[in-house]
Structures are given as C-alpha cells and as structure tokens.
Coordinates of C-alpha atoms and ligand atoms in Angstrom, one line a residue:
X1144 CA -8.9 -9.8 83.1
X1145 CA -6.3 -12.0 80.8
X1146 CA -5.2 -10.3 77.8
X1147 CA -6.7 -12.0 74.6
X1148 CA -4.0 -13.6 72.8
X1149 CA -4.1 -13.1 69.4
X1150 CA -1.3 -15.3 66.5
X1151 CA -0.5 -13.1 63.7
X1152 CA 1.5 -15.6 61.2
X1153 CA 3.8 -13.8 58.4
X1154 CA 3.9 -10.8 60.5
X1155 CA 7.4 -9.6 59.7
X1156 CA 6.3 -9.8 55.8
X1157 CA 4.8 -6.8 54.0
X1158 CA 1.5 -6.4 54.7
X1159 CA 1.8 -8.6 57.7
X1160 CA 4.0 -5.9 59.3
X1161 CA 1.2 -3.4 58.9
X1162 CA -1.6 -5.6 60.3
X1163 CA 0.9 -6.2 64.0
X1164 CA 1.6 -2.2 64.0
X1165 CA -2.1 -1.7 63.9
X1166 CA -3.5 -4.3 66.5
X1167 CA 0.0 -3.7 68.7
X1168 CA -0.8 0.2 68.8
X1169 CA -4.6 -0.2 68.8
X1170 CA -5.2 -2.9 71.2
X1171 CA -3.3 -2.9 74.2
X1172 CA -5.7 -5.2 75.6
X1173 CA -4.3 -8.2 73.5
X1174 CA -1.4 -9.8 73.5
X1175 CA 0.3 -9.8 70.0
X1176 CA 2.2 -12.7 69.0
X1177 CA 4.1 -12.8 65.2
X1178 CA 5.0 -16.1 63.9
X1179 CA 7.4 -16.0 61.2
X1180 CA 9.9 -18.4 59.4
X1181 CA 11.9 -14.7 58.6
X1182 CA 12.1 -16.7 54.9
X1183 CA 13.5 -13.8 52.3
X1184 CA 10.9 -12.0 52.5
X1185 CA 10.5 -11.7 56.2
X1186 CA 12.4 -9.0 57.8
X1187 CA 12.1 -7.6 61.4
X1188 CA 13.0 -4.2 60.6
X1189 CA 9.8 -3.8 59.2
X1190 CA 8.7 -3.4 63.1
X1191 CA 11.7 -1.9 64.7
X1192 CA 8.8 0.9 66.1
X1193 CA 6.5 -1.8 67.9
X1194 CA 9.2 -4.5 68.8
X1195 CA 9.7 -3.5 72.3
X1196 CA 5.9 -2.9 73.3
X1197 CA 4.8 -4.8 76.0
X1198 CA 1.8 -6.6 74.5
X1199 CA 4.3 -7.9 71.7
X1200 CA 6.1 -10.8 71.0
X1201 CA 8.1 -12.5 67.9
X1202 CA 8.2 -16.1 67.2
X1203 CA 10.7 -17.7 64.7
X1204 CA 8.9 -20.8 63.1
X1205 CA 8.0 -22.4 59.9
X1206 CA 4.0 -22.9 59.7
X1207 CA 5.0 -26.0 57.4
X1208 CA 5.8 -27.8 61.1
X1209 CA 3.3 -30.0 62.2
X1210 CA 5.0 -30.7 65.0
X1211 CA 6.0 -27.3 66.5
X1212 CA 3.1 -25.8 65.1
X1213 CA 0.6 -28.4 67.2
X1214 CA 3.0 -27.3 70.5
X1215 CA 2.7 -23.7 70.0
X1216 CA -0.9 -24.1 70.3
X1217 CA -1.5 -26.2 73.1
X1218 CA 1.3 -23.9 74.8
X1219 CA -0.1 -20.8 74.2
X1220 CA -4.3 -21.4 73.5
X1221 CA -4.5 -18.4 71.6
X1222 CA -7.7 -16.6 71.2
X1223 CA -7.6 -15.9 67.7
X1224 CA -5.4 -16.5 64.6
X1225 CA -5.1 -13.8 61.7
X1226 CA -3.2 -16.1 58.6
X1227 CA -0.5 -14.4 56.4
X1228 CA 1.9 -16.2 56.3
X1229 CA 2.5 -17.6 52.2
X1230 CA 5.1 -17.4 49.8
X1231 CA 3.4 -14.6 48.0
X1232 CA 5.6 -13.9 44.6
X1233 CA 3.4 -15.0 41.2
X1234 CA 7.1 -15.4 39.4
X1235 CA 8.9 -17.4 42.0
X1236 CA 6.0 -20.1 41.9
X1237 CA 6.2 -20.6 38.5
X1238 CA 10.1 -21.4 39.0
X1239 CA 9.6 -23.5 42.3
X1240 CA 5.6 -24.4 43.0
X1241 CA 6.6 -27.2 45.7
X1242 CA 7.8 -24.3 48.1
X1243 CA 4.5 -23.0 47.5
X1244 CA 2.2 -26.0 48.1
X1245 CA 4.4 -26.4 51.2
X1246 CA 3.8 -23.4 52.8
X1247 CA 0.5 -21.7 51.4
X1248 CA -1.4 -25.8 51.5
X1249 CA 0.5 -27.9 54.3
X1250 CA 1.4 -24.4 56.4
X1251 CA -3.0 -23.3 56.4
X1252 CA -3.7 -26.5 57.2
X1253 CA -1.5 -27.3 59.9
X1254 CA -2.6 -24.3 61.6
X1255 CA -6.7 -25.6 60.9
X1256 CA -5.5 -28.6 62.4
X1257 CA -3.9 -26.8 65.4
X1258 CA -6.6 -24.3 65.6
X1259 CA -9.8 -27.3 66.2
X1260 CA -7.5 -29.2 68.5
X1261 CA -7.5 -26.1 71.0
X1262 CA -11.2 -24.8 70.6
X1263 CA -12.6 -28.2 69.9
X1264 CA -14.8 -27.9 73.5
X1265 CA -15.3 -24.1 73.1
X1266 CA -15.3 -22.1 70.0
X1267 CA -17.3 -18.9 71.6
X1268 CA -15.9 -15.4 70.9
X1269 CA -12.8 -17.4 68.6
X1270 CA -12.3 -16.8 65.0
X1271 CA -9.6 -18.2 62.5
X1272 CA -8.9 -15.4 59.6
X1273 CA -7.6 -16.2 56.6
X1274 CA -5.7 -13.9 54.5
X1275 CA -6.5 -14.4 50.5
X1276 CA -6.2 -13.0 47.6
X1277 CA -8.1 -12.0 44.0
X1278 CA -5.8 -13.9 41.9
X1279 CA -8.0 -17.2 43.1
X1280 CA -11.3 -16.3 40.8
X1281 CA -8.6 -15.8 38.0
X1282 CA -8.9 -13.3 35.3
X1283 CA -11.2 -10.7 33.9
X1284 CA -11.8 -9.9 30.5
X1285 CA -12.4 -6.2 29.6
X1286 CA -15.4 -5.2 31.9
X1287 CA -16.7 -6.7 34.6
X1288 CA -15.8 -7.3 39.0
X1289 CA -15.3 -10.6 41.0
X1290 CA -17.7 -10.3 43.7
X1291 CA -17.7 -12.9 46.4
X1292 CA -19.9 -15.6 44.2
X1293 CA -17.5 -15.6 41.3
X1294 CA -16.3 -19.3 40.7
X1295 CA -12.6 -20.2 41.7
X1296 CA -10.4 -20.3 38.4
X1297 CA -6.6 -20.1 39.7
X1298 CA -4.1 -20.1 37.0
X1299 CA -0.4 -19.8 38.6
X1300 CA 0.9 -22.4 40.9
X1301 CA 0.2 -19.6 43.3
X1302 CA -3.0 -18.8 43.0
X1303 CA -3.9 -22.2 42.9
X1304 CA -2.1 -22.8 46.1
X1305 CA -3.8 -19.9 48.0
X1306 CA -7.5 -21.6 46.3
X1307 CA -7.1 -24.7 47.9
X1308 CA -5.9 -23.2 50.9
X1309 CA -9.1 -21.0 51.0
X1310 CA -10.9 -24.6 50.1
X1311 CA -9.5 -26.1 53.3
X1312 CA -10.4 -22.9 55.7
X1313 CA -14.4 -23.1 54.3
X1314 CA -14.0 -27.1 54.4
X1315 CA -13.0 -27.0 58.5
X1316 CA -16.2 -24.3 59.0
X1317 CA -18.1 -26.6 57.0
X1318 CA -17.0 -30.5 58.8
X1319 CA -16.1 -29.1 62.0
X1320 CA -18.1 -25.4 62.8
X1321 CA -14.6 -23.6 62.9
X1322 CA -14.8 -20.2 63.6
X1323 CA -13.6 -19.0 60.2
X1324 CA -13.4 -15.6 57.6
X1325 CA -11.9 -15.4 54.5
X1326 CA -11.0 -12.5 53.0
X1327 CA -9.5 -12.0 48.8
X1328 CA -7.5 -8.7 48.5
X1329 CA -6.2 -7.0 45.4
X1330 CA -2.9 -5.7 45.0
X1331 CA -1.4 -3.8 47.2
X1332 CA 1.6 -1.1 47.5
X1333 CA 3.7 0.7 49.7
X1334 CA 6.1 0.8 52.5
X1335 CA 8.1 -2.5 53.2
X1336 CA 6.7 -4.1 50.0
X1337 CA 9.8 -6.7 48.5
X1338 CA 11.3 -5.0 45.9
X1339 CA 10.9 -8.2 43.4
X1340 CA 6.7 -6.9 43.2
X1341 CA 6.2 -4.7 40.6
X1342 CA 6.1 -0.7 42.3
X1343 CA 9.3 -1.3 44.7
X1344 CA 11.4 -3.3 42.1
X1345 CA 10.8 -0.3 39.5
X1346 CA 11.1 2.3 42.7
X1347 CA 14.8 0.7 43.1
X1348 CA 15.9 0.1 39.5
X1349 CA 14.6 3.5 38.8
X1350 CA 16.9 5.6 41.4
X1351 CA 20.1 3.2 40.6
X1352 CA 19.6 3.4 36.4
X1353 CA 18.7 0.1 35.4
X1354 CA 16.4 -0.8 32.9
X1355 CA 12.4 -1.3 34.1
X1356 CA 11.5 -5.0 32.8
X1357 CA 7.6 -4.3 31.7
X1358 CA 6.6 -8.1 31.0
X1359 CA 4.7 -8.7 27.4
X1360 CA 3.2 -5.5 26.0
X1361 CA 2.3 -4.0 29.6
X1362 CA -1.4 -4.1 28.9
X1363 CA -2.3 -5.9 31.9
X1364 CA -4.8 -4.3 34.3
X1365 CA -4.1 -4.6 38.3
X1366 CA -6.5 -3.1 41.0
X1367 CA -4.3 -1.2 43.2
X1368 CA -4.7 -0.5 47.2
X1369 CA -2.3 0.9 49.8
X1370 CA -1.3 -1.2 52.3
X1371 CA -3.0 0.7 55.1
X1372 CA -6.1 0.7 54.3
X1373 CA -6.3 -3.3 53.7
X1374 CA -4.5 -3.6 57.2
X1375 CA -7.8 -1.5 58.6
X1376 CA -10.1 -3.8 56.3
X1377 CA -8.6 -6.5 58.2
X1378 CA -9.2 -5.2 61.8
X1379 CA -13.0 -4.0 60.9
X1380 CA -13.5 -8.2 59.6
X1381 CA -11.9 -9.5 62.2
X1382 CA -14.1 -7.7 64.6
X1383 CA -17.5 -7.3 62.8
X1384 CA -17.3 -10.2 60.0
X1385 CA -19.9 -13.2 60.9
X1386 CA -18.4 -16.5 60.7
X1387 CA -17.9 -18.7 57.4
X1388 CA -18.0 -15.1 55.9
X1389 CA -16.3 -14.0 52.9
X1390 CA -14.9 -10.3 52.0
X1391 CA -13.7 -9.0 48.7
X1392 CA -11.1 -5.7 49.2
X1393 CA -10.1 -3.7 46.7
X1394 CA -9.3 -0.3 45.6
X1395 CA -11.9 0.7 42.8
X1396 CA -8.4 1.6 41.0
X1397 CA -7.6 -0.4 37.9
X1398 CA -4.0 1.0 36.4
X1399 CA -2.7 -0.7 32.9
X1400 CA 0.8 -1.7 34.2
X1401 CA 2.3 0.9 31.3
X1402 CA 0.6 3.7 32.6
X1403 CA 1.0 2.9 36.0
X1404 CA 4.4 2.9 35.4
X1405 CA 4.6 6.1 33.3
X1406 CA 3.0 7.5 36.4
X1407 CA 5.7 6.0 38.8
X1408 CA 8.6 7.7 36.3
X1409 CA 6.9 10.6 36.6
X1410 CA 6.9 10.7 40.3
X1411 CA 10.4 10.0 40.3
X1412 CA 11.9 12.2 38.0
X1413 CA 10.6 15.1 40.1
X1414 CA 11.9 13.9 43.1
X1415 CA 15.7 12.8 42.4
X1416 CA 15.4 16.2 40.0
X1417 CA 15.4 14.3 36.7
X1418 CA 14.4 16.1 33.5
X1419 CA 11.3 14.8 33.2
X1420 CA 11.0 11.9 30.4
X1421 CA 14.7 10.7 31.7
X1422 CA 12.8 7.5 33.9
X1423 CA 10.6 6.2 31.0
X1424 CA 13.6 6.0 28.9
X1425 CA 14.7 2.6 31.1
X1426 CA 11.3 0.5 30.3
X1427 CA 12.6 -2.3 28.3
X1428 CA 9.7 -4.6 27.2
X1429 CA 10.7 -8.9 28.0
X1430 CA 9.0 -12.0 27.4
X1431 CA 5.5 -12.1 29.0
X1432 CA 4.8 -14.2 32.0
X1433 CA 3.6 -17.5 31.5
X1434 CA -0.1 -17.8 31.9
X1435 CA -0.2 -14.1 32.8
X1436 CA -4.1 -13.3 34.3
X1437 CA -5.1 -9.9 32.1
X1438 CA -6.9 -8.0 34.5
X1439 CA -7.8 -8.1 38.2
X1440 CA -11.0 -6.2 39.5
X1441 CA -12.6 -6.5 42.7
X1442 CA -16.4 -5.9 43.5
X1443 CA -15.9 -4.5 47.5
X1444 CA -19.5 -3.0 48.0
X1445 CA -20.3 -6.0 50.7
X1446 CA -17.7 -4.9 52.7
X1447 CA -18.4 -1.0 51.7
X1448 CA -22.2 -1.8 52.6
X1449 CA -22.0 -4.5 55.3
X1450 CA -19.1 -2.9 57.6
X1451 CA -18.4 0.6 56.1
X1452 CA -15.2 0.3 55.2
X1453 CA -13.8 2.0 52.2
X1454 CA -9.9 3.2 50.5
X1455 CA -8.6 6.3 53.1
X1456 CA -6.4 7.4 49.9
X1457 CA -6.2 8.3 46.1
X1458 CA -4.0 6.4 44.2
X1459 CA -1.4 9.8 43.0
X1460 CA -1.2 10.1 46.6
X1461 CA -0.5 7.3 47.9
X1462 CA 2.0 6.9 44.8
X1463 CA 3.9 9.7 46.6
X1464 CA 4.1 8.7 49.6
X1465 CA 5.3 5.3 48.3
X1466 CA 7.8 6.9 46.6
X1467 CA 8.9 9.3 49.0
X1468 CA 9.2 6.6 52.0
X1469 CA 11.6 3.8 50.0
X1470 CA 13.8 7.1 48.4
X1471 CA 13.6 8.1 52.6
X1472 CA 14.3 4.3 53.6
X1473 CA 17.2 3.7 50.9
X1474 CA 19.0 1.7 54.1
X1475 CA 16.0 -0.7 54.3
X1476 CA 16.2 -1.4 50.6
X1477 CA 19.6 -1.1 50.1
X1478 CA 19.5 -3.9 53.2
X1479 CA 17.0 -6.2 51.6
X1480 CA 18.8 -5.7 48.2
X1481 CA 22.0 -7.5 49.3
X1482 CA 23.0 -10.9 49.5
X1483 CA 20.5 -13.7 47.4
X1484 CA 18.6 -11.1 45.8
X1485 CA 21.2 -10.7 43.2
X1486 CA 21.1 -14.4 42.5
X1487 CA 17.2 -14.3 42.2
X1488 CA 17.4 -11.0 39.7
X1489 CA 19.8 -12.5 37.8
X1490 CA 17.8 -16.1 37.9
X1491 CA 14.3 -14.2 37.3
X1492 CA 15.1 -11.3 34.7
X1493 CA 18.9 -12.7 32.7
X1494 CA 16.8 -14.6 29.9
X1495 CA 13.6 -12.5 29.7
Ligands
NAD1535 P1 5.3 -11.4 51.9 O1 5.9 -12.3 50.9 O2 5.7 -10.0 51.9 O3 5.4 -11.9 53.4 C1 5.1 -13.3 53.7 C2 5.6 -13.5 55.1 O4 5.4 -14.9 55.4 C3 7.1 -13.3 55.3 O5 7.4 -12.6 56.5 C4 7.7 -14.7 55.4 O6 8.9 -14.8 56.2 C5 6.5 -15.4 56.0 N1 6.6 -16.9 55.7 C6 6.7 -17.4 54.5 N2 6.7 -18.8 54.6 C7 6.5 -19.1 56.0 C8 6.4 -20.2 56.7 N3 6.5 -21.4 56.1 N4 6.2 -20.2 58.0 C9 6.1 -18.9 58.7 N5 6.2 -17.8 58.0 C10 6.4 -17.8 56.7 O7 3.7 -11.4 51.5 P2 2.6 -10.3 51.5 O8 2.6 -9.6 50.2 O9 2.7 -9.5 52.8 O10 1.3 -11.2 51.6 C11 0.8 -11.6 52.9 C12 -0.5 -12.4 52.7 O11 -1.4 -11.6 52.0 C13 -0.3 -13.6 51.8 O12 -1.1 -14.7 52.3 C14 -0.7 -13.2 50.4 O13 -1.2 -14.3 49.7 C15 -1.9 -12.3 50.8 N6 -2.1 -11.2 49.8 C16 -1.1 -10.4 49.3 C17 -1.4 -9.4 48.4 C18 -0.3 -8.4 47.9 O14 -0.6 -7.6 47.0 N7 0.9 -8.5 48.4 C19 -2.7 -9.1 48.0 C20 -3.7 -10.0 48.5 C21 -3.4 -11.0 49.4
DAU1536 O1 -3.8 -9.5 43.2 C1 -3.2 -9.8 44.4 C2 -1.8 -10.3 44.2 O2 -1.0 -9.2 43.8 C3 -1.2 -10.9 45.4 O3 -1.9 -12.1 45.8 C4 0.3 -11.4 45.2 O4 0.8 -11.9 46.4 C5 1.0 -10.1 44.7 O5 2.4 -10.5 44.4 C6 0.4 -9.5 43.5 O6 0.5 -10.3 42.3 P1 0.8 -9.7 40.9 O7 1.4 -10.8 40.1 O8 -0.3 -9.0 40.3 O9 2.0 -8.6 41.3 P2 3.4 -8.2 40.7 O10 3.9 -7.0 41.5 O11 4.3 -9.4 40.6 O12 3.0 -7.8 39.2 C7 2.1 -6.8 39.0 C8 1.9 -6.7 37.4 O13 3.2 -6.2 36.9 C9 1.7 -8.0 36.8 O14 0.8 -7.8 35.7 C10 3.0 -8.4 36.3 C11 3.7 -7.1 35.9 N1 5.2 -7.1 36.1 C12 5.7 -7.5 37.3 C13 7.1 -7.6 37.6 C14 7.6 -8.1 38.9 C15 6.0 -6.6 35.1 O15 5.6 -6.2 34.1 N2 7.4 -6.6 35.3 C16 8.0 -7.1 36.5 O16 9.2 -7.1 36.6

C-alpha cells in the first residue's frame, strides 16, 4: 500500500519540531515531509534525532510562494497538510506587521489555494489542519475562559494576522467543502522554544547575568502548556476531529508573568548553585508592550470531553525539565544566540 503523505509546514520551528518527531516516530506508515523557509527561527537542529529516518524528508521553501507552493502540490498530492508555519513573535509584529501579513495571511492562503486545486475531485479521508492560537479572541478580564464560541477580538498585528488566517481556513470549508480543523493553543514552553519568548530568553539571560526585562508591572496572566502535550493534542485532532471543527488547548495553568518568573529564578538558582534570591535580583521592570492583552485563559473541556485528551505534566515539573534541558543544550542556545540575535536584542530591549 502507498505511504500517506503527510506536509508538515514550519516543522523546523519550535513546536513544529515536536509535532514531525511525533508523527516520524509514530507513524511509519506516512511519509513525513517539513516545509520550512529555515527564517530565524527555523533551525534543523531541532530534528538532528529524526533527520535520517526513512519516512522523512526536509523541504526549504517560503509558503509566501504562490508559485512554488502551487508546484509542490501538484508534484507531490499530499494527503494531508498540518499548518505551522507563521512568524510567531507578539513583539516583532509590532516592529514589522508586513512580514507578518505576508507569511501568516498570503502564506495560509496560498497553501488553501494549493490544497483545493489537488483534492478538488476527491476530498475523502483528506484534511487541511490549521495551527492557531488564543491570542485571536483577545483578552480576558479577571475571571472568565475563551471557549470555542467566544467572538474574535485580535489586538497585535499578530494576532490579527493569525484571525484572518483562521477566517480564510473556515471561509474555504464554508465556499468550497475543504476538509478543514482549526485548532487555538495557549502558550507553550520548553525545549527548542526561541529564546526572544518569554521562559527561554529569561532561562539564557539568567545563566549569563543579565538583567530579566519584565514588561509593565508583570501582572499579566498567561496559560501555560508544555510543548509535548499540545504536539499529542495535535495528533488526537488530526485523527479524531470532524471536519470544519474547532479545538481550544490549554493548560488549566494561569501564571502572573512575576510569579512565573520568581518561580523560574528559583529553579535556577538551585541548579547553577546560586544562593537562592541571587536570580530575582536581575528583574528590571521596562516600558509595557503596546496594546499588551492582560490575561489569556483557555476553556479545553471539548477537547477533554470530545477526544480525551488532557496536560501529561504539572507545570513545576515541566518547569524543570525546561530548565534542565536548555542548561543541558547550552550549544543549541549558545548556536541560536549568535549572529542577528544581538542586533534584534539590542533593537527590541536598548529603549525599553
Ligand atoms: P516558531 O516561530 O518557533 O516557528 C515558526 C516556523 O515557521 C520556523 O521554523 C520558521 O522558519 C517557519 N516559517 C516562518 N515563515 C515561513 C514561511 N514564509 N514559509 C515557510 N516556513 C516559514 O513558531 P512556534 O512558536 O513553533 O509556532 C508554530 C505555530 O503555532 C504558529 O502558527 C503559531 O501561531 C502557533 N502557536 C504558537 C504558540 C506558542 O506558544 N508558541 C501557541 C499557540 C499557537
Ligand atoms: O498565547 C499563545 C501565544 O503565546 C502564541 O500565539 C505566540 O506565538 C507566543 O509567542 C505567545 O505569545 P505571548 O506574547 O504571550 O508570549 P511571550 O513569551 O512573548 O510573552 C509572554 C508574557 O511575558 C507576555 O505577557 C509578555 C511578557 N514578556 C515577554 C518578553 C519577551 C515580558 O515581560 N518580557 C519579555 O522580555
């Protein structure tokens, strides 16, 4: 029987990286292929462990091609598409949103485009997923959960490029019956995350001594999720969701940014052998970022209920072993630190 073949796009990002380690190791019976541009964010040492397995293969290419992209397709008439692929940093879109529209827009809908052309005369046992986030509903006041009804109310350049990308995926199910899911994650952490996100930029300024910029008075609430266990969300909805369905993932684990960052001193101090207290000394609180959503908090009892999923880990734990993998991985990091990064840091954090 012919191998399913499945496109992963953004694959050599952060949680992109987790989602081809899964499928590559889980399902030998498809063929895994990664498309990535490999932008500053994409790294293939993030899959040094799966690059040589038979049933994968990398692809260097910018999803922002309607040419190349419309090729690949009719080349390859892959079975199924998993979407990643996005420039993905809140703070970089507020310095350059074209990028973003490019990419998150032009990219998702190139691939739609792509997508109908090939399964326009047969659409059985296909599916498109599109990989989304929580920061599209916007923000939460004190109490309450964005559940899969809540109304779209995008405030970065970001989010509002990954709404009206979601828009686009629900308006080709809607015009033209493709196979489509959605899912909105919250925020996720740990190994391979691009130190410019909040846990692996502190995790590296921490162990090299510089200051830990905590943006306005660190009150903001985030709803935190290890990588992992969003990467096995993603399998269980590509496999079980119905079509046109929508899944909110989260980790039932809302952190104040200052106490999740007490926390993450913590953690460090007692492994580099710190006094304890010496880490928290480097928080230095900057200007706030603009349009900054308070709190994030996702309602993830459909999938819970609907496909049993639920978080494998408690948030101290996975903490640790966050920690304890980038202090293990210090070549990675060190790797990823070099070159443009300094420009960005500089760029991102001199006039805070
Ligand atoms: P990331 O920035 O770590 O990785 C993005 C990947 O996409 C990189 O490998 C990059 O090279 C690639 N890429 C960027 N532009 C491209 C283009 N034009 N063509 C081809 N490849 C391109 O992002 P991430 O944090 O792993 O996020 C992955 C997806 O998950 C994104 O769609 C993001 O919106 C979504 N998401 C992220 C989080 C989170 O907490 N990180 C939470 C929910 C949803
Ligand atoms: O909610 C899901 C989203 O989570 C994803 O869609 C995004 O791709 C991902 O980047 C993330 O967005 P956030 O803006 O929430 O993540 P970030 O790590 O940039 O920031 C987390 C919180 O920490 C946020 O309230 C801003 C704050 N922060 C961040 C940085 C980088 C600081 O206080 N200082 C910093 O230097």
């Amino acid at each position: 029987m012919e191998k399913k073949k499945i496109l992963i796009t953004g694959g050599a990002g952060f949680i992109g990286s987790h989602v081809v380690r899964l499928f590559v190791n889980k399902y030998p019976s498809y063929l895994i292929y990664n498309l990535d541009k490999l932008t500053y964010a994409g790294n293939l040492e993030n899959l040094k462990d799966v690059e040589n397995k038979s049933n994968y293969k990398f692809i260097l290419g910018d999803i922002a091609d309607e040419k190349f992209i419309y090729d690949l397709f009719s080349k390859e008439q892959f079975d199924g598409v998993i979407h990643l692929a996005a420039e993905s940093h809140v703070d970089r879109s507020i310095t350059n949103p074209n990028e973003f529209v490019i990419t998150n827009v032009i990219g998702t809908v190139n691939l739609l485009n792509a997508t109908n052309n090939i399964w326009k005369d047969n659409k059985k046992g296909k599916r498109f997923y599109h990989v989304s986030t929580d920061e599209v509903y916007g923000s939460l006041g004190e109490t309450g959960y964005f559940t899969e009804q809540t109304a779209y109310d995008p405030h970065s350049p970001y989010s509002a490029s990954k709404a009206s990308s979601d828009h686009f995926v629900r308006a080709y199910h809607d015009t033209y019956g493709l196979p489509v899911i959605i899912s909105n994650c919250s925020n996720n952490y740990g190994p391979y995350q691009f130190p410019e996100k909040l846990i692996p930029l502190f995790i590296n300024n921490i162990r090299n001594n510089k200051p830990l910029p905590v943006y306005g008075k660190g009150v903001n609430i985030r709803d935190w999720l290890y990588v992992e266990d969003h990467a096995v969300a993603i399998d269980e909805i590509y496999h079980r969701g119905e079509d046109g369905e929508t899944f909110n993932i989260g980790g039932h684990n809302e952190w104040k940014n200052i106490d999740l960052i007490k926390l993450l001193c913590k953690v460090m101090d007692n492994k580099l052998n710190r006094e304890p207290g010496t880490s928290e000394k480097l928080i230095t609180y900057v200007t706030d970022r603009a349009g900054h959503d308070l709190r994030y908090a996702i309602d993830s009892s459909k999938l819970q209920k609907k496909l049993g999923w639920k978080p494998s880990l408690q948030f101290e734990e996975g903490i640790e072993k966050t920690v304890s993998w980038y202090l293990n991985n210090k070549e990675w990091l060190d790797n990823v630190t070099s070159g443009n990064y300094q420009k960005y840091y500089e760029k991102m954090y001199s006039n805070r």
